[in-house]
Amino acid sequence: MQWIRAAICTAGLLGGLLFSPILPAVGILLLSLRWRAFEALFLGVLMDLLYLPPSHVPLFTLGAIATVWLLEPIRNEFLT
Amino acid sequence: MYRDNNRRQRRVLLLATILVVLLLAVDHLSDGAIRTPVRAFGSTLWSVVHNVSMRISGSGFLATRAGLARENQSLKAQIAAMQERIVEVGARESHMRQIEESARLAAAIPGITAQIVSSSAASPYGTFSISAGASDGLERGARVLSTSGFVLGHIVDVSAHQSLVEELFASGKKIEAMIRERPFSLAGSGGGNATGELPRGTPIEKGDIVFARGDGTHAIAVVGHTEGGPSSASVKVYARTPVNLETISLVYIAQ
């Protein structure tokens, strides 16, 4: 299963660099649904470091943090 | 042991959260110490992949693979080499055309030309990076134009050798514009598109040029579509930049 986790993270990373912000967003969601994935947080902050204009709210980072932590009860209930 | 594993994972996640927040804080306080090398890496990777994909799609390899397989085996290598040469020449011609347009623009407006080094479609904030920075004399707020003279955006962040440009019609941005000497506001919706409203009866047509208020020299968009019948109080205007950021490689920065 770890290879799936690595594949999702890689797809999100490459998607965010080359194609569309939807790919890392979906990657963050999928990673957060199944694992306590710290790499989802790094995907979010990477998108903001790459593209965020100054004085703008870092939406991707905040979204990643919210997604990872809000899905913690679901992970606890159904996956462990 | 099971509970310990859960606790450990949660602790790692909490540490990662704190680290991520610290990264952003340090980057903000140091005015780009972290984002500058990250953007440089991203630009390098994007440039490599972009060049490779342009060559592959231009060669027609995927489209004609079945046709090449049917042809004479001995001519296969020669055809592949010729296609590669044609793509290379075609890419250089396209690049030269942009450089010529840029030279014409430079004759009228002082500034420099720079390459686009990131994907504008991949940015969630309507931004893209260019290969020029403070060492080239660029400053925040500088206007970024296409080589044909359309305003694309403004520089919002500058590092030594790279700059971040925010598109004029980034999602959520409001632009004060003029069309046929009538002022109105355009709301950006990303992807080079924007919408605005004008009073009913305003003579607006598809193809009309839109300028930024206070700058009647450089167009920012063309009218793509209008909506509004005799019963509505206003005419809705759909405007777009005629330049496709995904297909151009050079921009001009007015200094």
Short mmCIF file of C-alpha atoms in Angstrom, two decimals:
data_model
loop_
_atom_site.label_atom_id
_atom_site.label_comp_id
_atom_site.label_asym_id
_atom_site.label_seq_id
_atom_site.Cartn_x
_atom_site.Cartn_y
_atom_site.Cartn_z
CA MET A 1 0.00 0.00 0.00
CA GLN A 2 2.95 2.28 0.57
CA TRP A 3 3.68 2.30 -3.13
CA ILE A 4 0.14 3.60 -3.79
CA ARG A 5 0.78 6.34 -1.26
CA ALA A 6 4.05 7.24 -2.99
CA ALA A 7 2.37 7.15 -6.41
CA ILE A 8 -0.43 9.50 -5.32
CA CYS A 9 2.09 11.88 -3.79
CA THR A 10 4.23 11.84 -6.95
CA ALA A 11 1.21 12.33 -9.20
CA GLY A 12 0.09 15.27 -7.07
CA LEU A 13 3.56 16.78 -7.15
CA LEU A 14 3.98 16.47 -10.91
CA GLY A 15 0.42 17.60 -11.53
CA GLY A 16 0.97 20.71 -9.46
CA LEU A 17 4.20 21.53 -11.28
CA LEU A 18 3.07 20.77 -14.81
CA PHE A 19 -0.67 20.46 -15.32
CA SER A 20 -3.42 21.68 -13.02
CA PRO A 21 -3.93 22.53 -9.33
CA ILE A 22 -6.76 20.00 -9.25
CA LEU A 23 -4.26 17.12 -9.27
CA PRO A 24 -2.46 18.05 -6.05
CA ALA A 25 -5.82 18.92 -4.45
CA VAL A 26 -7.15 15.46 -5.28
CA GLY A 27 -3.87 13.94 -4.13
CA ILE A 28 -4.13 15.71 -0.77
CA LEU A 29 -7.69 14.46 -0.34
CA LEU A 30 -6.87 10.85 -1.27
CA LEU A 31 -3.80 10.76 0.95
CA SER A 32 -5.72 12.23 3.88
CA LEU A 33 -8.59 9.79 3.46
CA ARG A 34 -6.42 6.71 3.77
CA TRP A 35 -3.33 7.69 5.78
CA ARG A 36 -2.10 10.17 8.32
CA ALA A 37 -0.09 11.49 5.42
CA PHE A 38 2.35 14.24 6.33
CA GLU A 39 3.26 14.47 2.64
CA ALA A 40 -0.22 15.90 1.98
CA LEU A 41 0.80 18.89 4.07
CA PHE A 42 4.02 19.27 2.12
CA LEU A 43 2.11 19.09 -1.17
CA GLY A 44 -0.05 21.96 0.02
CA VAL A 45 2.83 24.14 1.14
CA LEU A 46 4.74 23.37 -2.07
CA MET A 47 1.88 24.72 -4.18
CA ASP A 48 1.88 27.91 -2.16
CA LEU A 49 5.65 28.31 -2.29
CA LEU A 50 5.53 27.89 -6.08
CA TYR A 51 2.59 30.08 -6.99
CA LEU A 52 1.32 32.21 -4.09
CA PRO A 53 1.51 35.97 -4.69
CA PRO A 54 2.62 38.06 -1.71
CA SER A 55 -0.09 39.24 0.71
CA HIS A 56 -2.43 36.45 -0.41
CA VAL A 57 -3.85 33.84 1.94
CA PRO A 58 -2.02 30.50 1.53
CA LEU A 59 -5.16 28.61 0.59
CA PHE A 60 -3.48 25.38 -0.42
CA THR A 61 -1.57 25.05 2.84
CA LEU A 62 -4.58 25.89 4.95
CA GLY A 63 -6.73 23.56 2.87
CA ALA A 64 -4.23 20.72 3.29
CA ILE A 65 -4.04 21.23 7.05
CA ALA A 66 -7.82 21.35 7.31
CA THR A 67 -8.27 18.26 5.14
CA VAL A 68 -5.68 16.20 6.99
CA TRP A 69 -7.02 17.03 10.45
CA LEU A 70 -10.74 17.10 9.67
CA LEU A 71 -10.50 13.60 8.22
CA GLU A 72 -8.78 12.25 11.35
CA PRO A 73 -12.05 11.10 13.00
CA ILE A 74 -13.07 9.27 9.81
CA ARG A 75 -9.66 7.58 9.61
CA ASN A 76 -9.98 6.59 13.28
CA GLU A 77 -13.48 5.22 12.83
CA PHE A 78 -13.18 3.27 9.60
CA LEU A 79 -9.56 2.48 8.98
CA THR A 80 -8.07 1.56 12.37
CA MET B 1 1.40 -1.33 20.76
CA TYR B 2 -1.38 -0.56 18.34
CA ARG B 3 -2.34 2.52 20.29
CA ASP B 4 1.34 3.55 20.44
CA ASN B 5 1.57 3.35 16.66
CA ASN B 6 -1.48 5.57 16.30
CA ARG B 7 -0.07 8.05 18.77
CA ARG B 8 3.27 8.07 16.98
CA GLN B 9 1.62 8.72 13.62
CA ARG B 10 -0.46 11.53 15.09
CA ARG B 11 2.64 13.04 16.63
CA VAL B 12 4.43 12.93 13.26
CA LEU B 13 1.43 14.60 11.63
CA LEU B 14 1.37 17.31 14.27
CA LEU B 15 5.09 17.92 13.84
CA ALA B 16 4.64 18.10 10.07
CA THR B 17 1.83 20.63 10.54
CA ILE B 18 4.01 22.81 12.76
CA LEU B 19 6.91 22.49 10.31
CA VAL B 20 4.75 23.53 7.38
CA VAL B 21 3.46 26.60 9.22
CA LEU B 22 7.03 27.46 10.24
CA LEU B 23 8.18 27.13 6.63
CA LEU B 24 5.60 29.65 5.48
CA ALA B 25 6.39 31.98 8.36
CA VAL B 26 10.15 31.86 7.69
CA ASP B 27 9.57 32.39 3.99
CA HIS B 28 7.34 35.39 4.67
CA LEU B 29 9.72 36.96 7.19
CA SER B 30 12.80 36.38 5.05
CA ASP B 31 11.00 37.75 1.95
CA GLY B 32 11.41 34.60 -0.11
CA ALA B 33 14.37 32.64 1.25
CA ILE B 34 12.46 29.38 0.78
CA ARG B 35 10.20 30.08 -2.17
CA THR B 36 13.04 31.36 -4.38
CA PRO B 37 14.93 28.04 -4.63
CA VAL B 38 11.64 26.11 -4.75
CA ARG B 39 10.47 28.18 -7.72
CA ALA B 40 13.86 27.81 -9.41
CA PHE B 41 13.62 24.03 -9.10
CA GLY B 42 10.01 24.04 -10.32
CA SER B 43 10.92 26.18 -13.32
CA THR B 44 13.82 23.93 -14.28
CA LEU B 45 11.66 20.82 -14.10
CA TRP B 46 8.83 22.49 -16.04
CA SER B 47 11.20 23.72 -18.76
CA VAL B 48 12.67 20.24 -19.27
CA VAL B 49 9.29 18.51 -19.44
CA HIS B 50 7.83 21.26 -21.63
CA ASN B 51 10.65 21.01 -24.18
CA VAL B 52 10.41 17.23 -24.33
CA SER B 53 6.63 17.22 -24.75
CA MET B 54 6.80 19.89 -27.48
CA ARG B 55 9.23 17.72 -29.44
CA ILE B 56 7.16 14.59 -29.02
CA SER B 57 3.84 16.17 -29.99
CA GLY B 58 5.42 18.12 -32.86
CA SER B 59 7.11 15.08 -34.34
CA GLY B 60 3.80 13.32 -34.85
CA PHE B 61 5.37 10.17 -33.46
CA LEU B 62 2.27 9.05 -31.60
CA ALA B 63 -0.09 10.02 -34.39
CA THR B 64 1.84 8.33 -37.18
CA ARG B 65 3.26 5.37 -35.37
CA ALA B 66 0.89 3.00 -37.14
CA GLY B 67 1.73 4.58 -40.51
CA LEU B 68 5.49 4.39 -39.92
CA ALA B 69 5.21 0.74 -38.90
CA ARG B 70 3.64 -0.04 -42.29
CA GLU B 71 6.27 1.81 -44.28
CA ASN B 72 9.61 0.51 -45.49
CA GLN B 73 11.89 -0.46 -42.52
CA SER B 74 14.98 1.05 -44.07
CA LEU B 75 13.36 4.54 -44.37
CA LYS B 76 12.12 4.61 -40.75
CA ALA B 77 15.31 6.03 -39.24
CA GLN B 78 15.65 8.70 -41.97
CA ILE B 79 12.04 9.85 -41.55
CA ALA B 80 12.40 10.09 -37.77
CA ALA B 81 15.57 12.17 -38.13
CA MET B 82 13.91 14.48 -40.68
CA GLN B 83 10.85 14.98 -38.47
CA GLU B 84 13.04 15.88 -35.54
CA ARG B 85 14.84 18.45 -37.68
CA ILE B 86 11.51 19.92 -38.91
CA VAL B 87 10.23 20.24 -35.34
CA GLU B 88 13.46 21.90 -34.28
CA VAL B 89 13.25 24.40 -37.16
CA GLY B 90 9.56 25.00 -36.54
CA ALA B 91 10.16 25.68 -32.86
CA ARG B 92 12.99 28.08 -33.71
CA GLU B 93 10.82 29.89 -36.27
CA SER B 94 8.07 30.33 -33.72
CA HIS B 95 10.61 31.54 -31.20
CA MET B 96 12.14 33.94 -33.77
CA ARG B 97 8.70 35.36 -34.57
CA GLN B 98 8.18 36.13 -30.92
CA ILE B 99 11.64 37.69 -30.67
CA GLU B 100 10.91 39.88 -33.74
CA GLU B 101 7.63 41.04 -32.22
CA SER B 102 9.42 41.70 -28.98
CA ALA B 103 12.05 43.77 -30.82
CA ARG B 104 9.33 45.89 -32.42
CA LEU B 105 7.79 46.41 -28.99
CA ALA B 106 11.19 47.29 -27.51
CA ALA B 107 11.57 50.03 -30.11
CA ALA B 108 8.49 51.76 -28.64
CA ILE B 109 8.70 50.90 -24.94
CA PRO B 110 11.82 50.41 -22.84
CA GLY B 111 11.92 47.02 -21.26
CA ILE B 112 13.25 43.50 -21.46
CA THR B 113 12.11 40.16 -22.82
CA ALA B 114 11.89 37.11 -20.61
CA GLN B 115 10.89 33.49 -20.94
CA ILE B 116 7.92 31.96 -19.20
CA VAL B 117 9.27 29.18 -16.97
CA SER B 118 6.21 27.71 -15.30
CA SER B 119 2.74 26.57 -16.23
CA SER B 120 0.07 29.22 -15.74
CA ALA B 121 -2.59 26.51 -15.86
CA ALA B 122 -1.03 24.71 -12.89
CA SER B 123 -1.21 27.78 -10.66
CA PRO B 124 -4.28 28.03 -8.40
CA TYR B 125 -3.70 31.79 -8.03
CA GLY B 126 -3.38 32.84 -11.68
CA THR B 127 0.38 33.33 -11.50
CA PHE B 128 3.36 32.22 -13.54
CA SER B 129 7.13 32.64 -13.31
CA ILE B 130 9.45 34.35 -15.75
CA SER B 131 13.20 34.06 -16.19
CA ALA B 132 14.14 37.61 -15.22
CA GLY B 133 14.45 39.23 -11.83
CA ALA B 134 16.02 41.98 -9.79
CA SER B 135 19.39 41.45 -11.45
CA ASP B 136 17.74 42.47 -14.74
CA GLY B 137 16.28 45.63 -13.21
CA LEU B 138 12.76 44.32 -12.65
CA GLU B 139 10.60 45.66 -9.85
CA ARG B 140 7.26 44.79 -8.31
CA GLY B 141 4.38 46.32 -10.19
CA ALA B 142 6.06 46.28 -13.60
CA ARG B 143 3.68 45.63 -16.46
CA VAL B 144 4.06 42.36 -18.35
CA LEU B 145 3.02 42.35 -21.99
CA SER B 146 2.77 39.74 -24.69
CA THR B 147 5.14 40.27 -27.61
CA SER B 148 2.15 41.52 -29.57
CA GLY B 149 1.55 44.26 -26.99
CA PHE B 150 -1.37 42.97 -24.92
CA VAL B 151 -1.10 43.42 -21.18
CA LEU B 152 -0.90 40.04 -19.48
CA GLY B 153 -0.34 41.01 -15.87
CA HIS B 154 1.96 42.61 -13.35
CA ILE B 155 5.01 41.46 -11.46
CA VAL B 156 4.08 40.71 -7.85
CA ASP B 157 7.26 39.11 -6.53
CA VAL B 158 10.87 39.50 -7.56
CA SER B 159 13.92 37.42 -6.70
CA ALA B 160 17.42 37.74 -8.13
CA HIS B 161 16.84 35.83 -11.39
CA GLN B 162 13.15 35.06 -11.45
CA SER B 163 9.90 36.91 -11.00
CA LEU B 164 6.32 35.92 -10.29
CA VAL B 165 3.66 37.47 -12.51
CA GLU B 166 0.01 37.68 -11.53
CA GLU B 167 -2.31 37.50 -14.52
CA LEU B 168 -4.50 40.51 -15.14
CA PHE B 169 -7.62 38.35 -15.07
CA ALA B 170 -6.67 36.10 -12.16
CA SER B 171 -9.69 34.75 -10.36
CA GLY B 172 -11.20 37.33 -8.05
CA LYS B 173 -9.31 40.33 -9.41
CA LYS B 174 -11.13 43.51 -10.33
CA ILE B 175 -9.83 45.66 -13.17
CA GLU B 176 -11.02 49.15 -14.06
CA ALA B 177 -11.37 49.15 -17.83
CA MET B 178 -12.52 51.24 -20.76
CA ILE B 179 -14.34 50.19 -23.88
CA ARG B 180 -15.27 52.70 -26.58
CA GLU B 181 -14.37 55.42 -24.05
CA ARG B 182 -16.87 54.08 -21.54
CA PRO B 183 -15.53 53.08 -18.11
CA PHE B 184 -16.59 49.86 -16.49
CA SER B 185 -15.25 47.17 -14.16
CA LEU B 186 -14.08 43.74 -15.20
CA ALA B 187 -14.01 40.82 -12.77
CA GLY B 188 -11.37 38.22 -13.54
CA SER B 189 -12.38 34.59 -13.58
CA GLY B 190 -9.03 33.01 -14.39
CA GLY B 191 -7.70 31.55 -17.61
CA GLY B 192 -7.55 34.95 -19.29
CA ASN B 193 -11.31 35.51 -18.99
CA ALA B 194 -13.27 38.29 -17.32
CA THR B 195 -16.82 39.57 -17.13
CA GLY B 196 -18.28 43.03 -16.71
CA GLU B 197 -21.48 44.95 -17.11
CA LEU B 198 -22.41 48.05 -19.04
CA PRO B 199 -25.67 50.01 -19.15
CA ARG B 200 -28.27 48.72 -21.57
CA GLY B 201 -28.01 50.32 -24.95
CA THR B 202 -24.22 50.72 -24.87
CA PRO B 203 -22.99 49.98 -28.38
CA ILE B 204 -20.73 47.00 -27.76
CA GLU B 205 -19.78 44.41 -30.32
CA LYS B 206 -17.87 41.18 -30.32
CA GLY B 207 -14.25 41.94 -31.10
CA ASP B 208 -14.19 45.39 -29.50
CA ILE B 209 -10.89 46.16 -27.78
CA VAL B 210 -10.78 46.73 -24.01
CA PHE B 211 -8.15 48.97 -22.41
CA ALA B 212 -7.17 49.49 -18.80
CA ARG B 213 -8.44 52.79 -17.43
CA GLY B 214 -5.70 55.35 -17.68
CA ASP B 215 -3.81 53.44 -20.35
CA GLY B 216 -5.19 53.81 -23.81
CA THR B 217 -2.10 52.38 -25.46
CA HIS B 218 -2.04 48.73 -24.48
CA ALA B 219 -5.11 46.61 -24.86
CA ILE B 220 -5.96 44.15 -22.13
CA ALA B 221 -8.73 42.10 -23.74
CA VAL B 222 -11.19 41.73 -26.58
CA VAL B 223 -14.94 41.28 -26.23
CA GLY B 224 -15.82 37.66 -26.87
CA HIS B 225 -19.54 37.73 -26.21
CA THR B 226 -22.30 40.01 -24.92
CA GLU B 227 -25.57 39.16 -23.23
CA GLY B 228 -28.63 41.24 -22.49
CA GLY B 229 -31.91 41.74 -24.19
CA PRO B 230 -34.22 44.76 -24.28
CA SER B 231 -35.77 43.74 -20.95
CA SER B 232 -32.51 43.71 -18.97
CA ALA B 233 -31.07 46.81 -17.36
CA SER B 234 -27.52 46.05 -18.35
CA VAL B 235 -25.39 44.32 -20.94
CA LYS B 236 -23.13 41.58 -19.66
CA VAL B 237 -19.76 41.61 -21.37
CA TYR B 238 -17.51 38.56 -21.59
CA ALA B 239 -13.96 39.60 -22.36
CA ARG B 240 -10.82 37.54 -22.83
CA THR B 241 -7.20 38.13 -23.48
CA PRO B 242 -6.44 37.09 -27.05
CA VAL B 243 -3.10 35.65 -25.93
CA ASN B 244 -2.97 32.01 -24.84
CA LEU B 245 -0.40 31.81 -22.07
CA GLU B 246 0.01 28.10 -22.61
CA THR B 247 1.32 28.60 -26.15
CA ILE B 248 3.64 31.58 -25.81
CA SER B 249 7.16 31.28 -24.51
CA LEU B 250 8.24 34.94 -24.30
CA VAL B 251 6.85 38.00 -22.57
CA TYR B 252 7.94 41.60 -22.52
CA ILE B 253 8.31 43.54 -19.29
CA ALA B 254 7.94 47.31 -19.56
CA GLN B 255 10.41 49.18 -17.37
#
